[in-house]
mmCIF file of C-alpha atoms in Angstrom:
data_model
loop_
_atom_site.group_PDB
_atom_site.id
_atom_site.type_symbol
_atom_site.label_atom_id
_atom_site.label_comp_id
_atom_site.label_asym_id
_atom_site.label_seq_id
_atom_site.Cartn_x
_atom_site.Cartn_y
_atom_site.Cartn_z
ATOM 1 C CA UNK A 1 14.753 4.767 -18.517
ATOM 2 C CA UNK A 2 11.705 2.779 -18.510
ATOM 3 C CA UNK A 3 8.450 4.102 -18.399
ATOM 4 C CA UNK A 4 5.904 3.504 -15.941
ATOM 5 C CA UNK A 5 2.524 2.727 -17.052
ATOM 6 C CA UNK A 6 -0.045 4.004 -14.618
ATOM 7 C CA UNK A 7 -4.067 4.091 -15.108
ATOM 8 C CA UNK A 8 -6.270 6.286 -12.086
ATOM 9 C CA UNK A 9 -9.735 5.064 -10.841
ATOM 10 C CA UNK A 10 -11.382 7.880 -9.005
ATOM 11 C CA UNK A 11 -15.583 8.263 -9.275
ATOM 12 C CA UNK A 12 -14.299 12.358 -9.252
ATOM 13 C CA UNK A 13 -13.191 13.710 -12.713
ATOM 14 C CA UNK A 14 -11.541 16.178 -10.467
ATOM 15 C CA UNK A 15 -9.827 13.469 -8.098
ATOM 16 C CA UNK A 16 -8.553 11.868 -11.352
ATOM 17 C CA UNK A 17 -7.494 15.000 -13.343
ATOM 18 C CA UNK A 18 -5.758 16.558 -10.536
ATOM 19 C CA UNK A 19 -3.961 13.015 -9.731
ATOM 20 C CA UNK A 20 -3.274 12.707 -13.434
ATOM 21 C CA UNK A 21 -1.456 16.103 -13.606
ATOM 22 C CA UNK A 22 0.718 15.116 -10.410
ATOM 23 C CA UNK A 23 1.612 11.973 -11.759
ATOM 24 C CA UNK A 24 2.556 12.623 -15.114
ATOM 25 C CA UNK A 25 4.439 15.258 -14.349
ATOM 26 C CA UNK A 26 7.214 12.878 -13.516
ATOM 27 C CA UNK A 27 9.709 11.801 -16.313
ATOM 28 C CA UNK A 28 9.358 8.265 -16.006
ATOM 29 C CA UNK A 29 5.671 7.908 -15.515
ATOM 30 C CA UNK A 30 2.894 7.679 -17.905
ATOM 31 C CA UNK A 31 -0.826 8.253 -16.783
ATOM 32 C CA UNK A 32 -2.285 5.893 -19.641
ATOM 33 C CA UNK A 33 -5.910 6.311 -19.077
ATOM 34 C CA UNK A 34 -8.466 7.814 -16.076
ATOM 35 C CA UNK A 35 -11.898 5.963 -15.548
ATOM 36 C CA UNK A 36 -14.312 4.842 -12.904
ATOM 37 C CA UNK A 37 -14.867 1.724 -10.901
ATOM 38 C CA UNK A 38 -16.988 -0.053 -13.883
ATOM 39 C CA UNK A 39 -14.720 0.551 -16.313
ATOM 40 C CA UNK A 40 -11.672 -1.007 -13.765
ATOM 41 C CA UNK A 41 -10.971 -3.972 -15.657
ATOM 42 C CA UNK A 42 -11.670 -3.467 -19.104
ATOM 43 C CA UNK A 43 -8.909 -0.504 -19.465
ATOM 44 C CA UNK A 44 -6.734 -2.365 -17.627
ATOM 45 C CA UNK A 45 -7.456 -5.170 -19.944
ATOM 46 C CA UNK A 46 -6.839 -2.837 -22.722
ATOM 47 C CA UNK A 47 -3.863 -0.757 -21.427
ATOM 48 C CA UNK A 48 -2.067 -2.841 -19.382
ATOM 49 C CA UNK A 49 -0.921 -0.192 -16.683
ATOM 50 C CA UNK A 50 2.046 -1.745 -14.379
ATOM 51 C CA UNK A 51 0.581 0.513 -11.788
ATOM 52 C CA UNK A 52 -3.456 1.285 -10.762
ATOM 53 C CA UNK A 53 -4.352 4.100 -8.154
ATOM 54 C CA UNK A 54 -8.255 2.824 -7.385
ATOM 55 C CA UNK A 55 -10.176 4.798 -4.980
ATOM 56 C CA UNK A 56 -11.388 2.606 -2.094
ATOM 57 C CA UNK A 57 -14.752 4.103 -2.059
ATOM 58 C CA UNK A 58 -16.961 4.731 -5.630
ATOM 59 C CA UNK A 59 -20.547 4.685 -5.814
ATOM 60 C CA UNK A 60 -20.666 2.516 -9.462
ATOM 61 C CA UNK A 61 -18.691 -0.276 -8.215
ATOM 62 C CA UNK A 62 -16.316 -0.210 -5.185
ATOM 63 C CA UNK A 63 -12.986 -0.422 -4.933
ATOM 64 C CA UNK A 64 -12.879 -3.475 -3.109
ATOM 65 C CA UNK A 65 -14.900 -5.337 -6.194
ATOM 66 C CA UNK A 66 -12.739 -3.701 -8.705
ATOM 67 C CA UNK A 67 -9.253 -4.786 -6.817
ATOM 68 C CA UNK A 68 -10.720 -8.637 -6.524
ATOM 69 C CA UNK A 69 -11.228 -8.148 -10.309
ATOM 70 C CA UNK A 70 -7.724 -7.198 -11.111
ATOM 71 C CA UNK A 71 -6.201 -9.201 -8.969
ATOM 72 C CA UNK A 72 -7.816 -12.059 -10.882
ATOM 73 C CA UNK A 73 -6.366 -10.980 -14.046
ATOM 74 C CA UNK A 74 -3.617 -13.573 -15.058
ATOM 75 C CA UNK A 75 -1.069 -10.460 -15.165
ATOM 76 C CA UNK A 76 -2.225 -8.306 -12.360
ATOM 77 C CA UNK A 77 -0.953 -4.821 -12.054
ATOM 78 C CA UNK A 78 -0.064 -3.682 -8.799
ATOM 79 C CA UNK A 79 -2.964 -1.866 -7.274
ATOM 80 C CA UNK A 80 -2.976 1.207 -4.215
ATOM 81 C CA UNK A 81 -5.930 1.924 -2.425
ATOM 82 C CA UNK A 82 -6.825 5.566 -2.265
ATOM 83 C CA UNK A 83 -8.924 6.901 0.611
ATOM 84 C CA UNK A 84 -9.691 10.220 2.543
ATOM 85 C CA UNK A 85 -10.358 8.260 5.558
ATOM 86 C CA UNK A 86 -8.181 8.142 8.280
ATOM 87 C CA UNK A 87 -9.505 4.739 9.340
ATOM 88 C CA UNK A 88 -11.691 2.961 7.198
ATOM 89 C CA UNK A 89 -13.789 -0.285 7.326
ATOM 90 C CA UNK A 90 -12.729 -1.396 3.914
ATOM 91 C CA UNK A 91 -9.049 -1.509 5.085
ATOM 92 C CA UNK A 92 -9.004 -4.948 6.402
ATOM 93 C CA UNK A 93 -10.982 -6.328 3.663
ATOM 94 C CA UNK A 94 -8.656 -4.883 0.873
ATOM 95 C CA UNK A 95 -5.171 -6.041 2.687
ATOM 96 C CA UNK A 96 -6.763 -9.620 2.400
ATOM 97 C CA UNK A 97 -7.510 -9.076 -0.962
ATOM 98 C CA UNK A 98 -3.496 -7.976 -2.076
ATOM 99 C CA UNK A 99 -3.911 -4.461 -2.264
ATOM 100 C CA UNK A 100 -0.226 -3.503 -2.723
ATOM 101 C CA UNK A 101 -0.711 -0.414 0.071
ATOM 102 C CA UNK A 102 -2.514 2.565 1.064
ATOM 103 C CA UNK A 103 -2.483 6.555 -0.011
ATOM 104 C CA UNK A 104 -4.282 9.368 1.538
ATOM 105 C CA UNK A 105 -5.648 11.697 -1.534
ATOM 106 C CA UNK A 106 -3.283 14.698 0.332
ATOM 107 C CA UNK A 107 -0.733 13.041 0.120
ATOM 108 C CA UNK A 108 2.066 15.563 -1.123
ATOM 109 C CA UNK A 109 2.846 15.418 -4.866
ATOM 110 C CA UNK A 110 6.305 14.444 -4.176
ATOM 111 C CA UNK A 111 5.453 11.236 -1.943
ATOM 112 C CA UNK A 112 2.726 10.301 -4.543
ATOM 113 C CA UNK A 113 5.577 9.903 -7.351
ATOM 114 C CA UNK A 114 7.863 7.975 -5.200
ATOM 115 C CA UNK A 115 5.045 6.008 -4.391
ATOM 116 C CA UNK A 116 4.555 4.749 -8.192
ATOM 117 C CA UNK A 117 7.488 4.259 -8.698
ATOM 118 C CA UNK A 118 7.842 1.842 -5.538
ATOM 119 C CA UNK A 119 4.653 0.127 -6.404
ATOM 120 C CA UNK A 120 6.518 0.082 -10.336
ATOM 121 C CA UNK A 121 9.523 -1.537 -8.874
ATOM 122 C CA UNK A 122 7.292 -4.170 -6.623
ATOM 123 C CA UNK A 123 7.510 -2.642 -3.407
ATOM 124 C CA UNK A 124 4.525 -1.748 -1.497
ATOM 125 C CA UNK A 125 3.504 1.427 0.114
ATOM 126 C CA UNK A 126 3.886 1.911 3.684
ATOM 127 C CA UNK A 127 4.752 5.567 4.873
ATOM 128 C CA UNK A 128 4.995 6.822 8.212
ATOM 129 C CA UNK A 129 2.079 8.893 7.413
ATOM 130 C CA UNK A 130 0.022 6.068 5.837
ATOM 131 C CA UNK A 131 0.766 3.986 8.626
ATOM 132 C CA UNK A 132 -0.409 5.977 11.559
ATOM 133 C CA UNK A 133 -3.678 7.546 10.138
ATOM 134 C CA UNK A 134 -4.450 4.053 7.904
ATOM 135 C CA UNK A 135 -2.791 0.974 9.485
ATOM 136 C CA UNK A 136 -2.385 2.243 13.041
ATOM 137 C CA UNK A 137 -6.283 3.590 13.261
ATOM 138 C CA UNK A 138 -7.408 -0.062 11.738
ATOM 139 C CA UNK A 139 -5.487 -2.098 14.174
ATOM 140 C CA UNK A 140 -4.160 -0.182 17.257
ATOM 141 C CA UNK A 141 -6.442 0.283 20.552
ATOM 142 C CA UNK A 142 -7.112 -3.460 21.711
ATOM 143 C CA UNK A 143 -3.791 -4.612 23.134
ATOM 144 C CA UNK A 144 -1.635 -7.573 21.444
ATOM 145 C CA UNK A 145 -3.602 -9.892 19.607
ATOM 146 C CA UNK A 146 -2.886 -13.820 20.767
ATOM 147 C CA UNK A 147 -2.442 -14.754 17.344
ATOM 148 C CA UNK A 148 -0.227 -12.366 16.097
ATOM 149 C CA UNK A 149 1.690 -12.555 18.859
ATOM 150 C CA UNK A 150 2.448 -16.646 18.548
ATOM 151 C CA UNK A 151 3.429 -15.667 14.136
ATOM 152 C CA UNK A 152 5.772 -13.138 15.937
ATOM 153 C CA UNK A 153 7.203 -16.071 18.075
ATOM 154 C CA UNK A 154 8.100 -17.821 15.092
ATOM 155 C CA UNK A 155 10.759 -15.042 14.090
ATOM 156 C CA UNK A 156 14.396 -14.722 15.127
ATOM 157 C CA UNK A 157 15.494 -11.494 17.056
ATOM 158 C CA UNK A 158 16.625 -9.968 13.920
ATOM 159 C CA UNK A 159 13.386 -10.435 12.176
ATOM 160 C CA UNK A 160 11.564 -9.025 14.842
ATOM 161 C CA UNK A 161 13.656 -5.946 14.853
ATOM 162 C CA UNK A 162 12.911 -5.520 10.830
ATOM 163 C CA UNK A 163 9.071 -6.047 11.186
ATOM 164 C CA UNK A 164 9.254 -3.423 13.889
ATOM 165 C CA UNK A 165 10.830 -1.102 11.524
ATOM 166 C CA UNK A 166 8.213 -2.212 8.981
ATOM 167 C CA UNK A 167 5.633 -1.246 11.034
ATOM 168 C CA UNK A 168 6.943 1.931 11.633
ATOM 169 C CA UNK A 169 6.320 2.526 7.945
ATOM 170 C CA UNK A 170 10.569 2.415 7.191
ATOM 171 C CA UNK A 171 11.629 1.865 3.701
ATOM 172 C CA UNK A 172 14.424 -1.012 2.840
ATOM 173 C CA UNK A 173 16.678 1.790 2.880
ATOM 174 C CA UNK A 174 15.668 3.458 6.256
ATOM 175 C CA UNK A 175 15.622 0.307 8.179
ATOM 176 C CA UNK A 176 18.588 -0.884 7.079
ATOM 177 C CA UNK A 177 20.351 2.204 7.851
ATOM 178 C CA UNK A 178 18.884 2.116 11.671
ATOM 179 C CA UNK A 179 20.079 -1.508 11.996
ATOM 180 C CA UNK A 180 23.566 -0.795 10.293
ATOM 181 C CA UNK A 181 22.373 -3.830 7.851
ATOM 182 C CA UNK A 182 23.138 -3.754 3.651
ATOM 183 C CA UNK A 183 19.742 -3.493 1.694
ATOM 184 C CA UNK A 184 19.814 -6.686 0.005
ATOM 185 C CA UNK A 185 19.686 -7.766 4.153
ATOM 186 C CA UNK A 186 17.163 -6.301 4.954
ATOM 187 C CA UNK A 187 15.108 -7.230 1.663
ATOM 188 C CA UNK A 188 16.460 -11.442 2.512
ATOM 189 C CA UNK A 189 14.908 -10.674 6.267
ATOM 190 C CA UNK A 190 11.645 -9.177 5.120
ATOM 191 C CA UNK A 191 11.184 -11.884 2.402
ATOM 192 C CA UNK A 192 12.005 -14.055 5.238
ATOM 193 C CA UNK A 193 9.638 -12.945 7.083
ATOM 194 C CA UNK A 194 6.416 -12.637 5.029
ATOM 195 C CA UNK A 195 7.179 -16.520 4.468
ATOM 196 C CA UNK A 196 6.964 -17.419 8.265
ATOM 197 C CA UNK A 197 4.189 -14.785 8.737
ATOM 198 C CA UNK A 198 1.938 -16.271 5.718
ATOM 199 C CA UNK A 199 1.142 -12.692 4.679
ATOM 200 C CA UNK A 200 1.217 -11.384 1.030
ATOM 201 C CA UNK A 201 2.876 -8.353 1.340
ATOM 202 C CA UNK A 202 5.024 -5.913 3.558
ATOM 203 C CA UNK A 203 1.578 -3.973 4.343
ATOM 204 C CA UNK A 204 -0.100 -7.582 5.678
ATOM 205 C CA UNK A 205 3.082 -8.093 8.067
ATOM 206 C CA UNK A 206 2.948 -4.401 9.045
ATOM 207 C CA UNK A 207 -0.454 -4.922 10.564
ATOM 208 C CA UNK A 208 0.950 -8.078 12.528
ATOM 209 C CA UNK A 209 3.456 -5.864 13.878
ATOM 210 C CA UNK A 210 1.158 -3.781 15.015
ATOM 211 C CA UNK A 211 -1.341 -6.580 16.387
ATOM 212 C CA UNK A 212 1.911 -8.279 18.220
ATOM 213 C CA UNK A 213 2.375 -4.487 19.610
ATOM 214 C CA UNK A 214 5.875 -3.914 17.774
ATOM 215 C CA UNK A 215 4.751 -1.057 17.170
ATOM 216 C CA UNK A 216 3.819 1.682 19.858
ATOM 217 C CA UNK A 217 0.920 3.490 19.312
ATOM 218 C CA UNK A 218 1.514 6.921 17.573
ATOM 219 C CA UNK A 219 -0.037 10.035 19.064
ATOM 220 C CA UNK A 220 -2.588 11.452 16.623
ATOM 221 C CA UNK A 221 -1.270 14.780 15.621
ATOM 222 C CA UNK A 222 -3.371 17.804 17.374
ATOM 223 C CA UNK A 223 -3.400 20.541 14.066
#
């Protein structure tokens, strides 16, 4: 099995420790290195992670700089966003920038594996969870946007049903089982899709979903 290389970029020696632990716990994934913002690019230069947890918010240099930086890079790894923010006002900024998806710093040490591994694999991240609190807070509240609502227009029936699903937060897998489609489908309609959409990645067409209200609004939950 190939390894996954994975580098953490937290401000918090704690953050990055505990994250560390949690991550390389897993078989198949190595944590190659730990830093802060400033040091982003030149360990990523140096180790050449295929995966980069960055921390949205650091007071050295913020995560939005340090993702422009790597994204730059002629071999980019693929970077997630870390936050504790159930909405934040960096969100919007960092989708346009190609951040590969979103992770709240609870998330459970199980989803935070699978999570590397998707982001290993190409995938982006998009759970339910992540959705609601991250996605959902940034775009929900203002009705359908015009705009999105004319790129929706552009899809057939079937696509709209997938970038529903999508916007639900569904993996490949769970969307194709809800539409009784095959995976490689479902991957065909969502590559499909981000081409007549324009956006980069299934987290960009998510928050069209959302702004063509797809998606109806989730209830925040009350604990």
């Amino acid at each position: 099995m190939a390894t996954t290389r994975v580098l953490i970029v937290d401000d918090e020696i704690l953050v990055r420790s505990g994250l560390g632990l949690i991550v390389g716990s897993a078989p198949d994934l190595e944590v190659v290195g730990d830093c802060s913002g400033g040091q982003a690019e030149e360990d990523v230069r140096r180790l050449r992670p295929h995966v980069v947890l960055l921390d949205i918010r650091m007071p050295d240099l913020d995560g939005i700089s340090v993702l422009r930086r790597l994204r730059a890079l002629p071999e980019p790894p693929a970077v997630a966003m870390l936050t504790t923010f159930d909405t934040d006002e960096y969100i919007g900024t960092a989708l346009k920038a190609g951040a590969a998806g979103f992770l709240l710093k609870d998330t459970a040490p199980e989803q935070l594996v699978h999570a590397v591994r998707v982001l290993a694999a190409g995938g982006n991240i998009l759970s339910p969870t992540v959705t609601r609190t991250v996605i959902g807070g940034y775009v929900d509240g203002g009705g359908p946007d015009a705009d999105a609502t004319a790129l929706a227009r552009t899809l057939t029936g079937r696509e709209l049903d997938v970038l529903a699903l999508l916007g639900e937060g569904l993996s490949n897998a769970e969307i194709a089982d809800r539409l009784f489609l095959g995976t490689g489908t479902v991957k065909d309609h969502i590559s499909a899709i981000l081409g007549k959409l324009g956006t980069v990645n299934r987290v960009q067409a998510a928050v069209v979903a959302h702004r063509a209200g797809l998606v109806k609004p989730q209830p925040r939950d009350s604990a």
